[in-house]
């Protein structure tokens, strides 16, 4: 053990002024040593009084007795300041004793090292430096006294007894001072060894295998439980890559190189001695340049992940097959259905003459049923394209009022049959956008169809088209049956419907999901607010306005497109709207620029060291 190690600070048990200054514990041996020193010098003083001794000799012994007795103050107030003050008391006492007896050539010259001896007794590294400096200063002062010859040296008899007192005190004091320090260091060494044993036991008993590697992947140290199936002989003799299955060795070697260069790497591999096991290896680069890793058995987790991956692939395959089947069947059904609808329409319109009333009724039912089936098939085809990510947008520049008006014209006949007013608000001046005209028309047509379908006879449906910056808002409000808060969480997903069974029989649950998907394809969003029994408001926001400057638009004017006028509508009513359940669907990133994006999914956007051990302690895996 180095000399420095004998004078390291112990665990703190005292502080000075709350400053957190570390101090070794004040042991009883320190106080006893000082009291013994004071008693020894007093005994020597009494002996010299019988000679009799000169006044300077008596003063020298009195001066060196004071530091020994001054240690008692540490029992009531132990601090760094008090210990340093005690060192200065030792220095002053030793300086006076040496000076009164003739300096460095006097019989008490050996007492120049007393500050250093006192620092050894206190066993504190910071005081060792102070004690050595004070001892050196006393020695220089003693040399100056000897050169000056201003103080008479003691006579031969006094000098002899003073030399005996000084030398015996130094030898005995040094021995009694070093022994406690050695015992203290021995206790520390024993505690360190016990701590090392505890650490080694913890490393050995932990459930993973800790390894230390050199740059070539060879194991320098290893502790812990070896993963099941791992070939320890190959691991320790040839390195980590050799313990892996042949196809995985290059990956393991690359991971080690990555850890050396970048500081970390993680990889899993199959042991060559057990193909049915899987080992996970995490590597980190240490401050000493070596690579440290932990290995553990991940066979169950790997098998579970493999089964999940297989299930995912199978599910994707089944979904793809389902989509292809629906698309194929839809095409096959639409061809004969067009003939059914066409011929029944000829019969319904009596283009070739009158029909008996019963046959005319049947022709009307055939035409309505065929039209209903055709609408469902068209929805299935659109949804199949969207799910297969094959729905392509045909972007062009146009006035958005055109497709919106076309949708209004198409829905007017259905609204007329139920005596429902269609009220629209659109800008009087052109509103140029860059979008897919068919998608805009499909969005409006689906929303208007739903609004008319679920609005009782005599109600009204309102469409509002407005612009805010580069966003166009299409708002459709009805006075229909509304949607419950529980159903709002499902509405918008394919084949999801709300309401009772008779209400669900009126559609397929694809209309709103197609609107949602097309809005997302155009980079927009869909928001639904509804109150059960009062009506529903659907807002489609599309960032499709052309960047060119648009002329200032006048205030939109209400236009009544329904066949039945229900009277003037007070659009500026100050009556508070009822509490509505709101479902907000976050806008997708523009899917037209990212072909692999699925527009049926929503996007949630979030704003912006063991190197001392060189042995191997590896235990086999526990069953």
Coordinates of C-alpha atoms in Angstrom, one line a residue:
X1 CA 0.0 0.0 0.0
X2 CA 1.4 3.5 -1.0
X3 CA 2.3 6.1 1.6
X4 CA -0.5 8.3 0.4
X5 CA -3.1 5.6 1.1
X6 CA -2.2 5.7 4.8
X7 CA -3.3 9.4 5.1
X8 CA -6.6 9.4 3.2
X9 CA -9.6 10.9 4.8
X10 CA -12.0 8.6 6.6
X11 CA -15.8 8.7 6.3
X12 CA -17.0 12.0 7.6
X13 CA -18.6 12.3 11.0
X14 CA -18.1 16.0 11.6
X15 CA -18.7 19.2 9.7
X16 CA -17.6 22.8 10.2
X17 CA -20.3 25.4 10.2
X18 CA -22.6 23.3 8.1
X19 CA -20.2 23.7 5.1
X20 CA -20.0 19.9 4.6
X21 CA -16.2 19.8 5.2
X22 CA -15.1 16.2 5.5
X23 CA -13.3 15.3 8.8
X24 CA -12.1 11.9 10.0
X25 CA -13.5 10.8 13.3
X26 CA -11.7 12.0 16.5
X27 CA -10.5 8.7 18.0
X28 CA -9.8 8.3 21.7
X29 CA -6.2 7.2 20.8
X30 CA -5.5 10.8 19.5
X31 CA -6.5 12.4 22.9
X32 CA -4.6 9.7 24.9
X33 CA -1.5 10.3 22.8
X34 CA -1.6 14.0 23.4
X35 CA -2.2 13.6 27.2
X36 CA 0.6 11.0 27.4
X37 CA 2.9 13.5 25.6
X38 CA 2.0 16.2 28.1
X39 CA 2.5 13.9 31.0
X40 CA 5.9 12.7 29.7
X41 CA 7.2 16.3 29.3
X42 CA 5.9 17.3 32.7
X43 CA 7.7 14.3 34.2
X44 CA 10.9 15.3 32.4
X45 CA 10.5 18.9 33.7
X46 CA 10.2 17.7 37.3
X47 CA 13.4 15.7 36.8
X48 CA 15.3 18.6 35.5
X49 CA 14.2 20.8 38.4
X50 CA 16.3 18.6 40.6
X51 CA 19.5 19.3 38.7
X52 CA 18.6 22.4 39.0
X53 CA 18.0 23.4 35.3
X54 CA 18.4 26.9 33.7
X55 CA 15.3 29.0 33.2
X56 CA 15.4 28.6 29.4
X57 CA 15.4 24.8 29.7
X58 CA 12.4 24.9 32.0
X59 CA 10.7 27.3 29.6
X60 CA 11.4 25.0 26.7
X61 CA 9.8 22.0 28.4
X62 CA 6.8 24.1 29.6
X63 CA 6.3 25.4 26.0
X64 CA 6.3 21.8 24.5
X65 CA 3.8 20.6 27.2
X66 CA 1.1 23.1 26.2
X67 CA 0.2 21.5 22.8
X68 CA -0.3 18.1 24.4
X69 CA -2.8 19.5 26.9
X70 CA -4.5 21.7 24.3
X71 CA -5.9 18.6 22.5
X72 CA -8.6 18.4 25.2
X73 CA -10.4 21.3 23.4
X74 CA -11.1 18.9 20.5
X75 CA -13.4 16.8 22.8
X76 CA -15.9 19.7 23.0
X77 CA -15.3 21.4 19.6
X78 CA -13.9 19.3 16.8
X79 CA -13.6 21.2 13.5
X80 CA -11.1 21.7 10.7
X81 CA -10.3 25.1 12.1
X82 CA -9.6 23.8 15.6
X83 CA -7.3 21.1 14.2
X84 CA -5.3 23.6 12.2
X85 CA -5.1 25.8 15.3
X86 CA -3.8 22.8 17.2
X87 CA -1.1 22.3 14.5
X88 CA 0.0 25.9 15.0
X89 CA 0.2 25.4 18.7
X90 CA 2.5 22.4 18.1
X91 CA 4.6 24.6 15.8
X92 CA 4.9 27.4 18.3
X93 CA 5.7 25.1 21.1
X94 CA 8.3 23.2 19.1
X95 CA 9.8 26.5 17.9
X96 CA 10.2 27.9 21.4
X97 CA 11.6 24.6 22.7
X98 CA 14.2 24.5 20.0
X99 CA 15.0 28.2 20.2
X100 CA 15.5 28.2 24.0
X101 CA 17.9 25.3 23.9
X102 CA 20.3 26.7 21.2
X103 CA 18.5 26.1 17.9
X104 CA 19.4 23.3 15.5
X105 CA 22.6 22.5 17.3
X106 CA 20.8 22.1 20.6
X107 CA 19.7 18.9 22.3
X108 CA 16.1 19.4 21.4
X109 CA 16.7 19.9 17.6
X110 CA 14.8 16.7 16.9
X111 CA 11.6 18.3 18.0
X112 CA 11.6 20.4 14.8
X113 CA 9.4 17.5 13.3
X114 CA 6.8 17.6 16.0
X115 CA 4.1 19.4 13.8
X116 CA 4.5 16.6 11.3
X117 CA 4.3 14.0 14.1
X118 CA 1.1 15.6 15.4
X119 CA -0.4 15.6 11.9
X120 CA 0.3 11.8 11.6
X121 CA -1.5 11.3 14.9
X122 CA -4.5 13.2 13.7
X123 CA -4.4 11.1 10.5
X124 CA -5.7 13.7 8.1
X125 CA -4.2 14.2 4.7
X126 CA -4.7 18.0 4.6
X127 CA -2.9 18.4 7.9
X128 CA 0.1 16.3 6.8
X129 CA 1.0 19.0 4.3
X130 CA 0.6 21.7 6.9
X131 CA 2.7 19.8 9.4
X132 CA 5.5 19.2 7.0
X133 CA 5.6 22.9 6.1
X134 CA 5.6 23.9 9.7
X135 CA 8.4 21.4 10.5
X136 CA 10.5 22.8 7.6
X137 CA 10.0 26.4 8.9
X138 CA 11.0 25.5 12.4
X139 CA 14.1 23.8 11.1
X140 CA 15.1 26.9 9.2
X141 CA 14.5 29.1 12.2
X142 CA 16.5 26.7 14.3
X143 CA 19.4 27.0 11.9
X144 CA 19.2 30.8 12.1
X145 CA 19.3 30.6 16.0
X146 CA 22.4 28.4 15.9
X147 CA 24.2 30.7 13.4
X148 CA 23.3 33.7 15.6
X149 CA 24.8 32.3 18.8
X150 CA 22.5 34.6 20.7
X151 CA 21.3 31.8 23.0
X152 CA 23.7 29.8 25.2
X153 CA 23.6 26.0 24.7
X154 CA 22.7 24.0 27.8
X155 CA 25.6 22.6 29.8
X156 CA 26.8 19.1 29.3
X157 CA 24.5 17.5 32.0
X158 CA 21.4 19.4 30.9
X159 CA 22.1 18.7 27.3
X160 CA 22.4 15.0 28.0
X161 CA 19.1 14.7 29.8
X162 CA 17.4 16.9 27.2
X163 CA 18.7 14.7 24.4
X164 CA 17.4 11.6 26.2
X165 CA 14.0 13.2 26.7
X166 CA 13.7 14.4 23.1
X167 CA 14.9 11.2 21.4
X168 CA 12.8 8.9 23.6
X169 CA 9.7 11.1 23.1
X170 CA 10.2 11.1 19.3
X171 CA 10.7 7.3 19.0
X172 CA 7.9 6.4 21.4
X173 CA 5.5 9.1 20.0
X174 CA 6.1 8.1 16.4
X175 CA 5.5 4.4 17.2
X176 CA 2.3 5.2 19.1
X177 CA 1.2 7.5 16.3
X178 CA 1.8 5.2 13.4
X179 CA 0.2 2.1 15.0
X180 CA -3.3 3.5 15.2
X181 CA -3.0 4.8 11.6
X182 CA -1.9 1.4 10.4
X183 CA -4.8 -0.3 12.3
X184 CA -7.2 2.2 10.7
X185 CA -5.8 1.5 7.2
X186 CA -6.1 -2.2 7.9
X187 CA -9.7 -1.8 8.8
X188 CA -10.3 0.1 5.6
X189 CA -8.6 -2.5 3.6
X190 CA -10.7 -5.2 5.2
X191 CA -13.9 -3.2 4.5
X192 CA -12.8 -2.7 0.9
X193 CA -12.2 -6.4 0.5
X194 CA -15.6 -7.2 2.0
X195 CA -17.2 -4.6 -0.4
X196 CA -15.4 -6.3 -3.3
X197 CA -16.7 -9.7 -2.2
X198 CA -20.2 -8.3 -2.0
X199 CA -20.0 -6.7 -5.4
X200 CA -18.5 -9.9 -6.9
X201 CA -21.4 -11.9 -5.4
X202 CA -23.9 -9.5 -6.8
X203 CA -22.3 -9.7 -10.2
X204 CA -22.2 -13.5 -10.1
X205 CA -25.8 -13.9 -8.9
X206 CA -27.5 -11.4 -11.3
X207 CA -29.6 -13.1 -14.0
X208 CA -27.6 -11.9 -17.0
X209 CA -24.1 -12.5 -18.2
X210 CA -21.9 -9.4 -17.9
X211 CA -18.9 -9.4 -20.3
X212 CA -15.9 -7.2 -21.0
X213 CA -14.6 -7.3 -24.6
X214 CA -11.6 -6.1 -26.4
X215 CA -11.7 -4.6 -29.9
X216 CA -11.7 -8.0 -31.6
X217 CA -14.7 -9.3 -29.6
X218 CA -12.7 -11.6 -27.3
X219 CA -13.9 -11.8 -23.7
X220 CA -11.6 -10.2 -21.1
X221 CA -13.9 -10.7 -18.1
X222 CA -17.3 -12.3 -17.5
X223 CA -19.7 -12.5 -14.5
X224 CA -23.2 -13.8 -14.0
X225 CA -25.5 -16.5 -15.3
X226 CA -24.8 -17.7 -18.8
X227 CA -27.9 -17.7 -21.2
X228 CA -29.3 -21.2 -21.9
X229 CA -27.8 -22.7 -25.0
X230 CA -24.7 -20.5 -25.1
X231 CA -21.4 -22.4 -25.8
X232 CA -19.1 -21.0 -23.0
X233 CA -16.0 -22.7 -24.4
X234 CA -16.4 -20.9 -27.7
X235 CA -17.3 -17.7 -26.0
X236 CA -14.2 -17.6 -23.8
X237 CA -11.7 -19.0 -26.2
X238 CA -12.8 -17.6 -29.6
X239 CA -15.0 -14.6 -28.7
X240 CA -18.6 -13.6 -28.9
X241 CA -19.0 -13.9 -32.7
X242 CA -17.8 -17.6 -32.6
X243 CA -20.6 -18.4 -30.1
X244 CA -23.3 -17.3 -32.5
X245 CA -24.9 -19.3 -35.4
X246 CA -23.0 -18.9 -38.6
X247 CA -25.6 -16.6 -40.4
X248 CA -25.5 -14.3 -37.3
X249 CA -21.8 -14.0 -36.9
X250 CA -21.3 -11.1 -39.3
X251 CA -24.0 -9.2 -37.6
X252 CA -22.5 -9.7 -34.1
X253 CA -19.1 -8.7 -35.3
X254 CA -20.6 -5.6 -36.9
X255 CA -22.4 -4.7 -33.7
X256 CA -19.1 -4.9 -31.7
X257 CA -17.5 -2.6 -34.2
X258 CA -20.4 -0.2 -34.0
X259 CA -20.1 -0.2 -30.2
X260 CA -16.4 0.6 -30.4
X261 CA -17.0 3.5 -32.9
X262 CA -20.3 4.9 -31.8
X263 CA -20.4 3.9 -28.1
X264 CA -23.4 1.5 -28.2
X265 CA -25.1 -1.3 -30.1
X266 CA -27.8 -3.9 -29.5
X267 CA -28.2 -7.2 -31.4
X268 CA -29.9 -10.6 -31.0
X269 CA -28.5 -13.9 -32.3
X270 CA -29.1 -17.6 -32.3
X271 CA -26.4 -19.7 -30.4
X272 CA -24.7 -22.2 -32.7
X273 CA -25.0 -24.9 -30.0
X274 CA -28.8 -24.4 -29.5
X275 CA -30.8 -23.4 -32.5
X276 CA -34.0 -23.2 -30.5
X277 CA -32.7 -20.4 -28.3
X278 CA -32.2 -16.7 -28.8
X279 CA -29.7 -14.5 -27.0
X280 CA -30.0 -10.7 -26.7
X281 CA -26.7 -8.7 -26.5
X282 CA -26.5 -5.1 -25.4
X283 CA -23.1 -3.4 -25.8
X284 CA -21.7 -0.1 -24.5
X285 CA -18.3 1.4 -24.7
X286 CA -16.6 2.2 -21.4
X287 CA -14.4 5.2 -20.5
X288 CA -11.4 2.9 -20.7
X289 CA -12.0 2.2 -24.3
X290 CA -13.2 -1.4 -23.7
X291 CA -16.7 -2.6 -24.7
X292 CA -19.0 -3.9 -21.9
X293 CA -22.1 -5.9 -22.6
X294 CA -24.9 -7.9 -21.0
X295 CA -26.3 -11.1 -22.5
X296 CA -29.6 -12.7 -21.5
X297 CA -31.9 -15.4 -22.8
X298 CA -34.6 -13.9 -24.9
X299 CA -36.0 -17.1 -26.4
X300 CA -39.6 -16.6 -25.2
X301 CA -39.8 -13.0 -26.2
X302 CA -38.3 -13.8 -29.6
X303 CA -40.7 -16.6 -30.2
X304 CA -43.6 -14.3 -29.2
X305 CA -42.4 -11.6 -31.6
X306 CA -42.0 -14.1 -34.4
X307 CA -45.6 -15.4 -33.8
X308 CA -46.9 -11.8 -33.8
X309 CA -45.0 -11.0 -37.0
X310 CA -46.4 -14.1 -38.6
X311 CA -49.9 -13.2 -37.5
X312 CA -49.4 -9.7 -38.9
X313 CA -48.3 -11.0 -42.2
X314 CA -51.3 -13.4 -42.3
X315 CA -53.7 -10.6 -41.4
X316 CA -52.3 -8.3 -44.1
X317 CA -52.6 -11.2 -46.6
X318 CA -56.2 -11.9 -45.6
X319 CA -57.1 -8.2 -45.7
X320 CA -55.5 -7.9 -49.1
X321 CA -57.4 -10.9 -50.3
X322 CA -60.6 -9.4 -48.9
X323 CA -60.0 -6.1 -50.6
X324 CA -59.3 -7.8 -54.0
X325 CA -62.4 -10.0 -53.6
X326 CA -64.6 -7.1 -52.9
X327 CA -63.2 -5.1 -55.8
X328 CA -63.6 -8.1 -58.1
X329 CA -67.1 -8.9 -57.0
X330 CA -68.1 -5.2 -57.2
X331 CA -67.0 -5.0 -60.8
X332 CA -68.9 -8.3 -61.6
X333 CA -72.1 -7.2 -59.9
X334 CA -72.2 -3.7 -61.4
X335 CA -72.3 -4.9 -65.0
X336 CA -75.6 -6.8 -64.8
X337 CA -76.9 -4.3 -62.2
X338 CA -76.7 -1.5 -64.8
X339 CA -79.0 -3.5 -67.1
X340 CA -81.4 -4.1 -64.3
X341 CA -81.5 -0.4 -63.4
X342 CA -81.8 0.7 -67.0
X343 CA -84.6 -1.6 -68.0
X344 CA -86.5 -1.0 -64.8
X345 CA -86.2 2.7 -65.3
X346 CA -87.7 2.3 -68.9
X347 CA -90.6 0.4 -67.4
X348 CA -91.0 2.9 -64.5
X349 CA -91.1 5.8 -67.0
X350 CA -93.5 3.9 -69.2
X351 CA -91.5 4.7 -72.3
X352 CA -93.1 1.9 -74.4
X353 CA -96.6 2.3 -73.1
X354 CA -98.8 1.9 -70.1
X355 CA -98.3 -0.9 -67.5
X356 CA -100.8 -2.3 -65.1
X357 CA -100.6 -0.5 -61.7
X358 CA -99.1 -3.5 -60.0
X359 CA -96.4 -3.9 -62.6
X360 CA -95.6 -0.2 -62.4
X361 CA -95.2 -0.5 -58.6
X362 CA -92.9 -3.5 -59.1
X363 CA -90.8 -1.6 -61.7
X364 CA -90.4 1.3 -59.2
X365 CA -89.3 -1.1 -56.5
X366 CA -86.8 -2.8 -58.8
X367 CA -85.3 0.5 -59.8
X368 CA -85.0 1.8 -56.2
X369 CA -83.5 -1.5 -55.0
X370 CA -81.0 -1.6 -57.9
X371 CA -80.1 2.1 -57.3
X372 CA -79.5 1.2 -53.6
X373 CA -77.3 -1.8 -54.5
X374 CA -75.4 0.3 -57.0
X375 CA -74.6 3.0 -54.5
X376 CA -73.3 0.4 -52.0
X377 CA -71.2 -1.2 -54.7
X378 CA -69.7 2.1 -55.7
X379 CA -68.9 2.8 -52.0
X380 CA -67.2 -0.6 -51.7
X381 CA -65.1 0.0 -54.8
X382 CA -64.0 3.4 -53.5
X383 CA -63.2 2.0 -50.1
X384 CA -61.3 -0.9 -51.7
X385 CA -59.1 1.5 -53.6
X386 CA -58.4 3.6 -50.6
X387 CA -57.5 0.7 -48.4
X388 CA -55.3 -0.7 -51.1
X389 CA -53.7 2.8 -51.4
X390 CA -54.5 2.9 -55.1
X391 CA -56.9 5.9 -55.1
X392 CA -55.1 8.5 -57.2
X393 CA -55.9 12.2 -57.0
X394 CA -56.3 14.1 -60.2
X395 CA -55.2 17.6 -59.1
X396 CA -56.4 20.5 -61.2
X397 CA -57.3 24.1 -60.8
X398 CA -61.0 24.9 -60.7
X399 CA -63.8 26.9 -59.0
X400 CA -64.8 24.8 -56.0
X401 CA -68.4 26.1 -56.4
X402 CA -68.8 23.9 -59.5
X403 CA -68.5 20.4 -57.8
X404 CA -70.4 21.6 -54.8
X405 CA -73.3 22.9 -56.9
X406 CA -73.3 19.6 -58.9
X407 CA -73.7 17.7 -55.7
X408 CA -76.5 19.9 -54.6
X409 CA -78.3 19.4 -57.9
X410 CA -78.0 15.6 -57.6
X411 CA -79.4 15.5 -54.1
X412 CA -82.3 17.9 -54.9
X413 CA -84.6 15.1 -56.2
X414 CA -84.1 13.0 -53.1
X415 CA -84.8 16.0 -50.9
X416 CA -87.9 16.9 -52.9
X417 CA -89.5 13.5 -52.2
X418 CA -89.1 14.1 -48.4
X419 CA -90.1 17.8 -48.6
X420 CA -86.7 18.8 -47.2
X421 CA -85.3 22.3 -47.9
X422 CA -81.7 22.5 -49.2
X423 CA -80.3 25.8 -48.2
X424 CA -76.8 26.8 -49.4
X425 CA -74.4 29.6 -48.8
X426 CA -71.6 30.1 -51.3
X427 CA -69.3 33.0 -52.3
X428 CA -70.6 35.1 -55.2
X429 CA -67.2 35.3 -56.7
X430 CA -65.0 32.3 -58.0
X431 CA -63.0 30.5 -55.3
X432 CA -60.1 28.9 -57.1
X433 CA -58.6 25.7 -55.6
X434 CA -56.1 23.1 -56.6
X435 CA -57.7 19.7 -55.8
X436 CA -59.5 16.7 -57.2
X437 CA -62.8 17.8 -58.5
X438 CA -64.3 14.3 -58.3
X439 CA -63.2 14.0 -54.7
X440 CA -64.8 17.3 -53.7
X441 CA -68.0 16.3 -55.4
X442 CA -68.0 12.9 -53.7
X443 CA -67.4 14.5 -50.3
X444 CA -70.3 16.9 -50.7
X445 CA -72.6 14.3 -52.2
X446 CA -72.0 11.7 -49.5
X447 CA -72.5 14.2 -46.7
X448 CA -75.6 15.7 -48.3
X449 CA -77.0 12.2 -48.9
X450 CA -76.5 11.2 -45.3
X451 CA -78.1 14.5 -44.1
X452 CA -81.2 14.0 -46.3
X453 CA -81.4 10.3 -45.5
X454 CA -81.4 10.8 -41.7
X455 CA -83.5 14.0 -41.6
X456 CA -87.3 13.6 -41.1
X457 CA -89.8 14.9 -43.6
X458 CA -90.2 18.6 -43.5
X459 CA -86.7 19.3 -42.1
X460 CA -83.9 21.3 -43.7
X461 CA -80.3 20.7 -44.7
X462 CA -77.8 23.6 -45.0
X463 CA -74.5 23.8 -46.8
X464 CA -72.0 26.6 -46.2
X465 CA -68.9 27.1 -48.3
X466 CA -66.3 29.7 -46.9
X467 CA -62.6 30.5 -47.0
X468 CA -60.2 31.3 -44.3
X469 CA -56.6 32.0 -45.5
X470 CA -55.7 28.9 -47.6
X471 CA -58.3 26.7 -46.1
X472 CA -61.8 26.0 -47.5
X473 CA -64.5 25.0 -45.0
X474 CA -67.5 22.9 -46.2
X475 CA -70.1 22.8 -43.4
X476 CA -73.2 20.7 -43.8
X477 CA -75.9 21.0 -41.0
X478 CA -79.1 19.0 -40.8
X479 CA -82.1 18.9 -38.4
X480 CA -82.1 15.1 -38.4
X481 CA -82.0 12.4 -35.7
X482 CA -78.5 13.2 -34.6
X483 CA -75.7 10.9 -33.3
X484 CA -75.1 9.9 -29.7
X485 CA -71.8 10.6 -27.9
X486 CA -71.0 6.9 -27.7
X487 CA -71.4 6.4 -31.4
X488 CA -69.3 9.4 -32.3
X489 CA -66.1 7.5 -31.3
X490 CA -66.8 4.9 -34.0
X491 CA -68.3 6.9 -36.7
X492 CA -65.9 7.5 -39.6
X493 CA -64.4 3.9 -39.5
X494 CA -65.3 1.6 -42.4
X495 CA -68.6 -0.3 -42.0
X496 CA -69.3 1.4 -38.6
X497 CA -72.9 2.7 -38.2
X498 CA -74.9 4.4 -35.4
X499 CA -78.4 4.1 -34.2
X500 CA -80.8 1.2 -34.0
X501 CA -81.0 -1.8 -36.4
X502 CA -83.6 -0.2 -38.7
X503 CA -81.5 2.9 -39.1
X504 CA -78.4 0.8 -39.9
X505 CA -80.2 -1.0 -42.6
X506 CA -80.4 2.3 -44.5
X507 CA -76.7 2.1 -45.5
X508 CA -73.4 0.3 -45.4
X509 CA -71.4 2.6 -43.1
X510 CA -69.0 3.5 -45.8
X511 CA -70.2 7.0 -46.8
X512 CA -68.6 8.9 -43.9
X513 CA -65.5 6.8 -43.9
X514 CA -65.0 7.6 -47.6
X515 CA -65.5 11.3 -46.9
X516 CA -62.9 11.1 -44.1
X517 CA -60.4 9.3 -46.3
X518 CA -60.8 11.7 -49.2
X519 CA -60.4 14.7 -46.9
X520 CA -57.2 13.2 -45.5
X521 CA -56.0 12.5 -49.0
X522 CA -56.4 16.2 -49.8
X523 CA -54.5 17.1 -46.6
X524 CA -57.6 18.2 -44.7
X525 CA -59.6 17.2 -41.7
X526 CA -63.2 16.1 -40.7
X527 CA -65.0 17.3 -37.6
X528 CA -68.4 16.0 -36.5
X529 CA -70.6 17.6 -33.8
X530 CA -74.0 16.3 -33.1
X531 CA -76.8 16.3 -30.5
X532 CA -79.1 13.3 -30.4
X533 CA -82.6 14.2 -31.6
X534 CA -81.6 17.7 -32.8
X535 CA -79.3 17.3 -35.7
X536 CA -75.7 17.0 -36.9
X537 CA -73.0 19.4 -38.2
X538 CA -70.1 18.0 -40.3
X539 CA -67.2 20.3 -41.1
X540 CA -64.6 19.4 -43.8
X541 CA -61.6 21.7 -43.8
X542 CA -59.4 21.4 -46.9
X543 CA -56.1 23.4 -47.4
X544 CA -56.5 23.6 -51.1
X545 CA -56.8 27.3 -51.9
X546 CA -54.4 28.3 -54.6
X547 CA -51.5 30.5 -53.4
X548 CA -52.4 33.2 -55.9
X549 CA -54.1 36.2 -54.4
X550 CA -57.9 35.8 -54.3
X551 CA -60.2 38.8 -54.7
X552 CA -62.0 39.9 -51.6
X553 CA -65.2 37.9 -51.3
X554 CA -68.5 39.5 -50.4
X555 CA -70.6 38.1 -47.6
X556 CA -72.4 34.9 -48.7
X557 CA -76.1 35.1 -49.4
X558 CA -78.5 32.3 -48.5
X559 CA -79.9 30.5 -51.5
X560 CA -82.9 28.1 -51.2
X561 CA -82.5 25.2 -53.5
X562 CA -85.2 23.0 -52.1
X563 CA -88.6 22.5 -53.7
X564 CA -90.4 23.4 -50.6
X565 CA -89.9 26.7 -48.9
X566 CA -90.2 26.4 -45.2
X567 CA -90.2 30.2 -44.7
X568 CA -87.3 32.6 -44.0
X569 CA -84.4 31.3 -42.1
X570 CA -82.8 33.5 -39.5
X571 CA -79.1 32.6 -39.9
X572 CA -78.0 35.3 -37.4
X573 CA -80.1 34.1 -34.5
X574 CA -78.6 34.8 -31.1
X575 CA -80.1 31.8 -29.5
X576 CA -77.3 29.7 -27.9
X577 CA -76.7 26.4 -29.6
X578 CA -77.2 23.2 -27.6
X579 CA -74.3 21.4 -26.1
X580 CA -72.8 19.1 -28.8
X581 CA -70.6 16.1 -28.7
X582 CA -67.6 16.8 -30.9
X583 CA -65.4 14.3 -32.6
X584 CA -62.3 15.8 -34.1
X585 CA -60.2 13.9 -36.7
X586 CA -56.7 15.3 -37.1
X587 CA -55.7 16.1 -40.6
X588 CA -53.4 13.7 -42.4
X589 CA -50.2 14.8 -44.1
X590 CA -50.8 15.3 -47.8
X591 CA -51.2 11.7 -48.9
X592 CA -51.0 12.8 -52.5
X593 CA -47.3 13.4 -52.0
X594 CA -46.8 10.1 -50.1
X595 CA -48.2 7.1 -51.9
X596 CA -47.7 4.7 -49.1
X597 CA -49.8 6.6 -46.6
X598 CA -53.1 5.0 -45.5
X599 CA -55.7 7.8 -45.4
X600 CA -58.0 5.8 -43.2
X601 CA -55.7 6.2 -40.3
X602 CA -55.4 9.3 -38.1
X603 CA -52.1 11.1 -37.4
X604 CA -51.5 12.4 -33.9
X605 CA -48.9 15.2 -34.2
X606 CA -46.7 16.2 -31.3
X607 CA -45.0 19.6 -31.3
X608 CA -41.6 20.1 -31.5
X609 CA -17.0 0.3 -13.9
X610 CA -15.9 -3.3 -13.4
X611 CA -12.6 -3.0 -15.2
X612 CA -10.7 -3.8 -12.0
X613 CA -11.8 -7.5 -12.1
X614 CA -10.0 -9.7 -14.6
X615 CA -11.4 -13.1 -13.4
X616 CA -14.2 -15.1 -14.8
X617 CA -17.2 -16.0 -12.6
X618 CA -19.9 -17.6 -14.7
X619 CA -22.5 -19.9 -13.4
X620 CA -24.7 -22.2 -15.5
X621 CA -28.3 -21.2 -16.2
X622 CA -30.8 -22.1 -13.6
X623 CA -33.7 -24.3 -14.7

